[in-house]
PDB file of C-alpha atoms in Angstrom:
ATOM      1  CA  UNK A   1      90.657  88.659  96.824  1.00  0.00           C
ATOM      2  CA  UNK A   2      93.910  89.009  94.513  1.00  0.00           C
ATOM      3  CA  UNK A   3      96.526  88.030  96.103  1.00  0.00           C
ATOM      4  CA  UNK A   4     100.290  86.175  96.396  1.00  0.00           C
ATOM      5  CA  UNK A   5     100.249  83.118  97.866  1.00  0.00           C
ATOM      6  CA  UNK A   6     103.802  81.211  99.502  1.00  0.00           C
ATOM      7  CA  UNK A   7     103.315  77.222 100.453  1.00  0.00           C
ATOM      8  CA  UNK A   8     104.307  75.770 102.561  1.00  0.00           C
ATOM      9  CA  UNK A   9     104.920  78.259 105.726  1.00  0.00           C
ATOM     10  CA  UNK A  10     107.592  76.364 107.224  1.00  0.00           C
ATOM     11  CA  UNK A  11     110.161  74.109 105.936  1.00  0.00           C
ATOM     12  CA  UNK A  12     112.694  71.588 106.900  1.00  0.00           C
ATOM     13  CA  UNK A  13     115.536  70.191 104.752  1.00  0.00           C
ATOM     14  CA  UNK A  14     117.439  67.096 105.272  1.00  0.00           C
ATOM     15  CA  UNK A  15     121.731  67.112 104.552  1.00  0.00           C
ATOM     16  CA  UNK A  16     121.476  66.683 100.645  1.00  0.00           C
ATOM     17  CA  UNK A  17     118.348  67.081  99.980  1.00  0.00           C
ATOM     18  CA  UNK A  18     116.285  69.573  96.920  1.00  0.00           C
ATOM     19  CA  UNK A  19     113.031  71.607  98.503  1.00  0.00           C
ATOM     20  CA  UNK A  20     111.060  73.397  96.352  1.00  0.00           C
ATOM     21  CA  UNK A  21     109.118  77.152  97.436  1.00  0.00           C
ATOM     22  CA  UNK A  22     105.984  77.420  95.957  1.00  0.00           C
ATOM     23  CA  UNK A  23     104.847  80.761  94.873  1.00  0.00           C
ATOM     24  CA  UNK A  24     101.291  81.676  93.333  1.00  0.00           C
ATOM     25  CA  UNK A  25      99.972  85.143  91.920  1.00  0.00           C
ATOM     26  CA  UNK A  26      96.568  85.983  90.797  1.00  0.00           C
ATOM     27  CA  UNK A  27      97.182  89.853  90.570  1.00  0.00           C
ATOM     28  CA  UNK A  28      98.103  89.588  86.494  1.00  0.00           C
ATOM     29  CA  UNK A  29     101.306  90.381  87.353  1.00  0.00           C
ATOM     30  CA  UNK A  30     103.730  89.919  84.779  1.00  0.00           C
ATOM     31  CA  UNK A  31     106.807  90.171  87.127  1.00  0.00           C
ATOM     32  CA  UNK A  32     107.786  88.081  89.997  1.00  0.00           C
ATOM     33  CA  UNK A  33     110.692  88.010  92.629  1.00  0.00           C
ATOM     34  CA  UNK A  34     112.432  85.521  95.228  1.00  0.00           C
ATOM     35  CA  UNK A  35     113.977  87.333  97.898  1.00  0.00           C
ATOM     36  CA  UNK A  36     115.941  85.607 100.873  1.00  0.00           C
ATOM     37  CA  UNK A  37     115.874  87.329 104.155  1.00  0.00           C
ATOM     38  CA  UNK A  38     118.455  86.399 106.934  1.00  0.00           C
ATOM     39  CA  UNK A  39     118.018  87.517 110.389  1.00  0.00           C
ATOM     40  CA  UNK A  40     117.581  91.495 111.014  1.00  0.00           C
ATOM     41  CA  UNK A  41     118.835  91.796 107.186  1.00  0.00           C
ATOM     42  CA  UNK A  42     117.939  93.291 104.577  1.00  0.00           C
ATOM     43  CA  UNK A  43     116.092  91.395 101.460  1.00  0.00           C
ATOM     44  CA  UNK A  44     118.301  90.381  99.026  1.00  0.00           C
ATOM     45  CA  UNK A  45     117.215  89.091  95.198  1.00  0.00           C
ATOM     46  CA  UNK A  46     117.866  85.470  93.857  1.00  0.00           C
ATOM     47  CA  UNK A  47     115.952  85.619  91.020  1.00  0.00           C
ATOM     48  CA  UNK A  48     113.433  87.182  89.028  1.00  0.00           C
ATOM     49  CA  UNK A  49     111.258  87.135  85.742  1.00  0.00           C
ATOM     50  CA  UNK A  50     109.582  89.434  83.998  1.00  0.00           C
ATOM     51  CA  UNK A  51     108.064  86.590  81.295  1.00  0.00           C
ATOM     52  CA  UNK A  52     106.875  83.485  81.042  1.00  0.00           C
ATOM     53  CA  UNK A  53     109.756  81.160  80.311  1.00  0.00           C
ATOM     54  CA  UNK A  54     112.283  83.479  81.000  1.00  0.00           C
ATOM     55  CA  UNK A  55     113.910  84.273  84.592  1.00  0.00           C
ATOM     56  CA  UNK A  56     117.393  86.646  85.168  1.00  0.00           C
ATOM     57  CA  UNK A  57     119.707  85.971  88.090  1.00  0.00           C
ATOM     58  CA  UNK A  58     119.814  88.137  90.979  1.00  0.00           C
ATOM     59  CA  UNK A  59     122.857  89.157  93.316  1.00  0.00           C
ATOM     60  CA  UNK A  60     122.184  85.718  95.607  1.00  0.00           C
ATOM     61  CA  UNK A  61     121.411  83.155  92.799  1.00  0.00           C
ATOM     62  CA  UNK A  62     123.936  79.816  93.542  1.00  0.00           C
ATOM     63  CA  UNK A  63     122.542  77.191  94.866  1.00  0.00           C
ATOM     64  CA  UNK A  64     118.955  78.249  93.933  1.00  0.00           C
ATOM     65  CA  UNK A  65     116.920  77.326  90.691  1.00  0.00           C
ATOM     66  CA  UNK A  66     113.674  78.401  89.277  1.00  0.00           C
ATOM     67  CA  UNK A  67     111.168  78.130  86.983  1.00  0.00           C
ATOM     68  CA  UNK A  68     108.203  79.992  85.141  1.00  0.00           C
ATOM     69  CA  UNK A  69     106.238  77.952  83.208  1.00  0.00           C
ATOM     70  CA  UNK A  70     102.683  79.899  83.836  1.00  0.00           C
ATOM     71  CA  UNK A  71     102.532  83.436  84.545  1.00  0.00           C
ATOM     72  CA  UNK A  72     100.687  82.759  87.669  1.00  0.00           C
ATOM     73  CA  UNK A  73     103.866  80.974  89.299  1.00  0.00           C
ATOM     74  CA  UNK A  74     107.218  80.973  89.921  1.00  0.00           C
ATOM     75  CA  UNK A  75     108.985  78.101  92.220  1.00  0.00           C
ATOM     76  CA  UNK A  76     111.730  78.760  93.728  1.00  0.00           C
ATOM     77  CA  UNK A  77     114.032  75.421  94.432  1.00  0.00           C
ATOM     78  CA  UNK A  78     116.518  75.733  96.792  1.00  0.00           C
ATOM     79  CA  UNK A  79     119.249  72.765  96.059  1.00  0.00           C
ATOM     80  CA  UNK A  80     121.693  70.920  97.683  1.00  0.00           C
ATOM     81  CA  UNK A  81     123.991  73.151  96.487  1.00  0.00           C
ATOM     82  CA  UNK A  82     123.152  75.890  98.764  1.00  0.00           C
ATOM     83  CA  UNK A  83     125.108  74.991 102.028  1.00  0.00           C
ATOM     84  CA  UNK A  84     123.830  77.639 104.150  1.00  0.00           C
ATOM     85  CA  UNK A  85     119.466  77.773 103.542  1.00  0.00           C
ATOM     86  CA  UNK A  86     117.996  78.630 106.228  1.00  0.00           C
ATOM     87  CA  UNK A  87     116.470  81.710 105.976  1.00  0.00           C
ATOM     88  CA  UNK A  88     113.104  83.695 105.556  1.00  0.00           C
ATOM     89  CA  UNK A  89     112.385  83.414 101.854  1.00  0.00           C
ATOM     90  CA  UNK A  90     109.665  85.826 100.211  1.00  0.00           C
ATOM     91  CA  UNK A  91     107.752  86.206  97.124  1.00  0.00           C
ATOM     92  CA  UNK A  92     106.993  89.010  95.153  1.00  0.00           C
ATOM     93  CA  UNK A  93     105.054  90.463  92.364  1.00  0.00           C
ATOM     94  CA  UNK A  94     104.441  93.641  90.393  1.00  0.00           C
ATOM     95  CA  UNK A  95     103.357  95.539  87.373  1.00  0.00           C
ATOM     96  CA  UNK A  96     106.695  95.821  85.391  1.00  0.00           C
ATOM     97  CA  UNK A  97     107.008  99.540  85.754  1.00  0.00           C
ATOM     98  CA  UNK A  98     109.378 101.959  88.368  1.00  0.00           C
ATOM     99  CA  UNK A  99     106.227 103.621  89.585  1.00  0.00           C
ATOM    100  CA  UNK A 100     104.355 100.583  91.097  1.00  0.00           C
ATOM    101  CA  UNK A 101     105.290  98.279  94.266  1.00  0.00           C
ATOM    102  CA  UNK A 102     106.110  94.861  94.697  1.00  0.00           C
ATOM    103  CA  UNK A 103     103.379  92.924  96.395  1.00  0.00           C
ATOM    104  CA  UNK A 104     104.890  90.643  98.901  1.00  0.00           C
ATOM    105  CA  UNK A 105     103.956  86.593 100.177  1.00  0.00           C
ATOM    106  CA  UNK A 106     103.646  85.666 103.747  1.00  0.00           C
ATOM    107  CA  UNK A 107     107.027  83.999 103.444  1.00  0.00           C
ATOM    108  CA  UNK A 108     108.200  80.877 103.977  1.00  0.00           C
ATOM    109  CA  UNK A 109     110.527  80.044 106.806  1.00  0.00           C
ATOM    110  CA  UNK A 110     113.385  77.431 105.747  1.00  0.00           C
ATOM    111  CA  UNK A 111     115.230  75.225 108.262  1.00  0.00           C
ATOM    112  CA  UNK A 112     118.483  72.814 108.330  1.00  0.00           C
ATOM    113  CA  UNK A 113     117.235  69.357 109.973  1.00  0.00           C
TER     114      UNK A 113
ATOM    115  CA  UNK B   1     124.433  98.811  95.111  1.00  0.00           C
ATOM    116  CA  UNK B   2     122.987  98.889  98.049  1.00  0.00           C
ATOM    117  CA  UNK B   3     121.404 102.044  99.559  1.00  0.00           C
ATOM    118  CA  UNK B   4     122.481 103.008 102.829  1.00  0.00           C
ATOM    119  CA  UNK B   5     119.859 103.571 105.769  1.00  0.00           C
ATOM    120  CA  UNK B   6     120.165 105.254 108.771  1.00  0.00           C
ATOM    121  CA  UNK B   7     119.888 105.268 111.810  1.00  0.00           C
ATOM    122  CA  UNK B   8     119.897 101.573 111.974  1.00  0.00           C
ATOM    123  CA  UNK B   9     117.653 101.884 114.993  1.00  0.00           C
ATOM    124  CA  UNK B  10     115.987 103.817 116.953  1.00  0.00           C
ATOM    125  CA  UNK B  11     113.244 103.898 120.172  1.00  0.00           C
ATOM    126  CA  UNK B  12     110.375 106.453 120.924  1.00  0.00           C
ATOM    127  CA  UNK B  13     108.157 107.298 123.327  1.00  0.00           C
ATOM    128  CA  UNK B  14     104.496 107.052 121.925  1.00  0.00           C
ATOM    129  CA  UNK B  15     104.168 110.429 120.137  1.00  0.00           C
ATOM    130  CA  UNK B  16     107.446 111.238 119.212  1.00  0.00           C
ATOM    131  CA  UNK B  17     108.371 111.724 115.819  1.00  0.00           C
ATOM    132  CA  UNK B  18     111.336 110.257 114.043  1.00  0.00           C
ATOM    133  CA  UNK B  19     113.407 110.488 110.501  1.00  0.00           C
ATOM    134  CA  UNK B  20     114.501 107.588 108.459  1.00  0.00           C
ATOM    135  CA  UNK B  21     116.874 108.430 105.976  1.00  0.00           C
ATOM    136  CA  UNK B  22     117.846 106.154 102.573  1.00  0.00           C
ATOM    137  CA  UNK B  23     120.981 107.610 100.134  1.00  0.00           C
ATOM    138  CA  UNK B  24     122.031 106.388  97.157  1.00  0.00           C
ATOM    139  CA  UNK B  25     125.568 106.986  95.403  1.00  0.00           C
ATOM    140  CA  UNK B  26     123.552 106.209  91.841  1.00  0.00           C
ATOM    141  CA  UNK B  27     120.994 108.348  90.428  1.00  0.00           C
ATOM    142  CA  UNK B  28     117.675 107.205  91.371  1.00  0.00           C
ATOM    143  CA  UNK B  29     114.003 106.688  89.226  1.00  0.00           C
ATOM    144  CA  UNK B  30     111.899 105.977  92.271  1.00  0.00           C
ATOM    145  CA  UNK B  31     112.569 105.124  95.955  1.00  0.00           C
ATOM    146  CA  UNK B  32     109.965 102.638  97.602  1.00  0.00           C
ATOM    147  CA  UNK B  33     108.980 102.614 101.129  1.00  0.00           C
ATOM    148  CA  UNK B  34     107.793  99.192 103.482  1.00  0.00           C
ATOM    149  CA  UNK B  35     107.641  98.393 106.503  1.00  0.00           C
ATOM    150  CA  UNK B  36     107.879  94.729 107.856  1.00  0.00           C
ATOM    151  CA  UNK B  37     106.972  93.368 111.092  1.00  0.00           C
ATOM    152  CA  UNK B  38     108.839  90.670 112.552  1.00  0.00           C
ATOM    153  CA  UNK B  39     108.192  87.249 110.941  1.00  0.00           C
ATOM    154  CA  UNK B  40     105.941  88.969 108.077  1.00  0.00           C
ATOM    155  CA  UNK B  41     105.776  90.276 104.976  1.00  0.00           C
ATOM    156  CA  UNK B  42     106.873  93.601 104.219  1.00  0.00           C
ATOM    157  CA  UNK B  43     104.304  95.780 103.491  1.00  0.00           C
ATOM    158  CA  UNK B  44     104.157  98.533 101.380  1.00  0.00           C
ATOM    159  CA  UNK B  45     103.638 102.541 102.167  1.00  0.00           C
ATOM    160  CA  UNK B  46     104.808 104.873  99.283  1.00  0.00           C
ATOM    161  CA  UNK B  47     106.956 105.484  95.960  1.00  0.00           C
ATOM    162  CA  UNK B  48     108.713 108.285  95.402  1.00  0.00           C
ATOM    163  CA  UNK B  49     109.329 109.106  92.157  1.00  0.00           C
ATOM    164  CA  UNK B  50     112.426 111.556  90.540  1.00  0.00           C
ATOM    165  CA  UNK B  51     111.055 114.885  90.894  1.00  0.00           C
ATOM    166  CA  UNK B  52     111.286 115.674  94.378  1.00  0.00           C
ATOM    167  CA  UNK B  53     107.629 115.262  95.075  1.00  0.00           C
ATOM    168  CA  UNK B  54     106.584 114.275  98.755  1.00  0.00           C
ATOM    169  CA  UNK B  55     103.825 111.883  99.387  1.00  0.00           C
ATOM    170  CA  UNK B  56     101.944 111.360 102.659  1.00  0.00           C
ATOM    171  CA  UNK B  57     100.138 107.988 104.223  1.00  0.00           C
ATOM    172  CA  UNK B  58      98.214 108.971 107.340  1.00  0.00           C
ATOM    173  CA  UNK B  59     100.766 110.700 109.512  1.00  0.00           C
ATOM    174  CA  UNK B  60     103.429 108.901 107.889  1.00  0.00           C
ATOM    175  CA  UNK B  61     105.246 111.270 104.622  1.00  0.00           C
ATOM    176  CA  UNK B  62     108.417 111.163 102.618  1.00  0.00           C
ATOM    177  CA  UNK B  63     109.969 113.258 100.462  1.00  0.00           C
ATOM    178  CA  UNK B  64     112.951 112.562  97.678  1.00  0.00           C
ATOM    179  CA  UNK B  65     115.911 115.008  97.192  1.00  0.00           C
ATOM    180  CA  UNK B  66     117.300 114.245  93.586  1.00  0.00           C
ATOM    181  CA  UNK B  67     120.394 116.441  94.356  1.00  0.00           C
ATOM    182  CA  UNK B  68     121.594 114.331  96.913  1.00  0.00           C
ATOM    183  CA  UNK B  69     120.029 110.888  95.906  1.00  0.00           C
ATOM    184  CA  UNK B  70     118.510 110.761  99.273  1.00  0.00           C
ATOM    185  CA  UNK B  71     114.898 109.770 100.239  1.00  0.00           C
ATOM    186  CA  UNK B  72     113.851 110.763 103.906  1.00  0.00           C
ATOM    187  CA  UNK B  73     110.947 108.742 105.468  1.00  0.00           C
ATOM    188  CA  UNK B  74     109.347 111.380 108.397  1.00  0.00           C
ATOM    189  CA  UNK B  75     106.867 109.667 111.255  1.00  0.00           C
ATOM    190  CA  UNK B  76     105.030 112.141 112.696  1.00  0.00           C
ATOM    191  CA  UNK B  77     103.263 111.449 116.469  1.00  0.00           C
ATOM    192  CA  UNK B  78     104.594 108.108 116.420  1.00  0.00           C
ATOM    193  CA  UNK B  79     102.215 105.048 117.373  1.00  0.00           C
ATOM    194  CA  UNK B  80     102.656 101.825 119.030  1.00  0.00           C
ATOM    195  CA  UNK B  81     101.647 100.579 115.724  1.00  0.00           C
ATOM    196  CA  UNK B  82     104.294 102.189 113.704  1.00  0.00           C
ATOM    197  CA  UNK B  83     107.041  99.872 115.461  1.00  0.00           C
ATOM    198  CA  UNK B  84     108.558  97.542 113.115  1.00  0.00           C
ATOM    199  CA  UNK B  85     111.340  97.252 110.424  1.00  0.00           C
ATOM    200  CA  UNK B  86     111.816 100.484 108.072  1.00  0.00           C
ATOM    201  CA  UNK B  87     112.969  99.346 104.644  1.00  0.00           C
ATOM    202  CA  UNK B  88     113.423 101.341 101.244  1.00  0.00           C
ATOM    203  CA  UNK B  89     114.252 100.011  97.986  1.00  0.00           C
ATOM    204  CA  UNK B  90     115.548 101.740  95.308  1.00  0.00           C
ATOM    205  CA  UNK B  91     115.092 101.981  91.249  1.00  0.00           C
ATOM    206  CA  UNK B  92     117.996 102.702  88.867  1.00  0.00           C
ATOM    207  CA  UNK B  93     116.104 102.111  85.976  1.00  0.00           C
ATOM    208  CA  UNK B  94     112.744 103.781  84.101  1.00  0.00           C
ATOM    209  CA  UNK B  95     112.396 100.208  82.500  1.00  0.00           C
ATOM    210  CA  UNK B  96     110.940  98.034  85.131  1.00  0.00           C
ATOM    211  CA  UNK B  97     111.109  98.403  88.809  1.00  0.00           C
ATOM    212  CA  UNK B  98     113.828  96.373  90.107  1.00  0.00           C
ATOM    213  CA  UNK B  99     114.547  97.056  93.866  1.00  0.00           C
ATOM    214  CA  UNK B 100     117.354  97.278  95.453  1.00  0.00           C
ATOM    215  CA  UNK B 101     116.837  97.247  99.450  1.00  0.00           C
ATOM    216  CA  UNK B 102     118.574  99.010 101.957  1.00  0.00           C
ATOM    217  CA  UNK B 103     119.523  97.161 105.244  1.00  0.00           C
ATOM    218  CA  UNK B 104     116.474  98.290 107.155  1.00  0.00           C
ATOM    219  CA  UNK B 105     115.968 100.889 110.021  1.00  0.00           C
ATOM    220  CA  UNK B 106     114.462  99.114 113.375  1.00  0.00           C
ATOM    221  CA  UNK B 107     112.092 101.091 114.728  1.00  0.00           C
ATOM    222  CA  UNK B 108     110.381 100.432 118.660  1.00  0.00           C
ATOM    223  CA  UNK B 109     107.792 102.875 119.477  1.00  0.00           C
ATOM    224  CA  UNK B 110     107.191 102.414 123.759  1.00  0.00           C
ATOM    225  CA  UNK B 111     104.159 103.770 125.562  1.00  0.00           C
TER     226      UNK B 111
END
């Protein structure tokens, strides 16, 4: 079955420390998304791509880095930058056009140790 | 920006219908429809695309006023199923489909 697929489910991140998101696609997409989701929030974007090699910033983007090396994935690391992490992170993909949805991961849940 | 939803919640009786409404103050390509449950992934119900046109999804349906920039997500004989979180997202652009999500509508269906 095509699908997204977010590893691992839960997190934990020591004071200082770099975690990466993992986020795999096997629906040909060619675009992908990182959204962070904060308690009864909305989702906002921290980056996307809509290429291999080649990712834009989205309104959330400090303290987060990514990469997209294969088409099929797009890791989202969430440095030590980023003083305030925990939060439900999700991945996304689509076809890039206005008339087709974003396919969404199970989401990975991110916690402060 | 950020389209606005309202209400921000609301609670029915099994059966009851309700109205979810998303307005933008830019002019709009498509308007997107999910619904999340708590702790998953949001899942998707309809697009609406500029036009006006109104789609339906069981006895969920939605319709898109390009005059006002407004998308209106109607829930007809509501179901315990149905509770969860309302989200739409919306598309500036006839490029790609970048979303922009509202802050959600919290919706608790009771028997």
């Amino acid at each position: 079955d095509g699908g997204i697929t977010q590893s691992p489910k839960y997190l934990f991140r020591k004071e200082g420390q770099n975690v990466t998101l993992s986020c795999e696609q096997n629906l040909n997409h060619d675009a992908m998304y990182w959204y962070r989701q904060d308690p009864g929030q909305g989702l906002r974007l921290i980056y996307y791509s809509q290429i291999v090699n080649d990712f834009q910033k989205g309104d959330i983007a400090e303290g987060y880095s990514v990469s997209r090396e294969k088409k099929e994935s797009f890791p989202l690391t969430v440095t030590s930058a980023q003083k305030n992490p925990t939060a439900f992170y999700l991945c996304a993909s689509s076809i890039i056009s206005y008339n087709q949805p974003q396919h969404f991961g199970d989401g990975t849940r991110l916690s402060i140790l | 920006q950020q389209p606005v939803q309202s209400p921000q919640a609301v609670i029915l009786r099994e059966g009851e219908d309700a109205v979810i409404n998303c307005s933008s103050s830019k002019a709009l390509y498509s308007v997107h429809w999910y619904r999340q449950k708590h702790g998953e992934a949001p899942v998707f119900l309809m697009i609406l695309l500029k036009g006006g046109e109104q789609k339906g999804h069981e006895k969920i349906s939605a319709s898109f006023n390009e005059k006002k920039q407004q998308s209106s997500l109607y829930l007809t004989a509501s179901q315990l199923s149905y509770s969860g979180t309302y989200f739409c997202g919306t598309v500036l652009s006839n490029a790609g489909n970048m979303l922009t999500f509202g802050g959600g509508t919290r919706l608790m269906v009771k028997p």
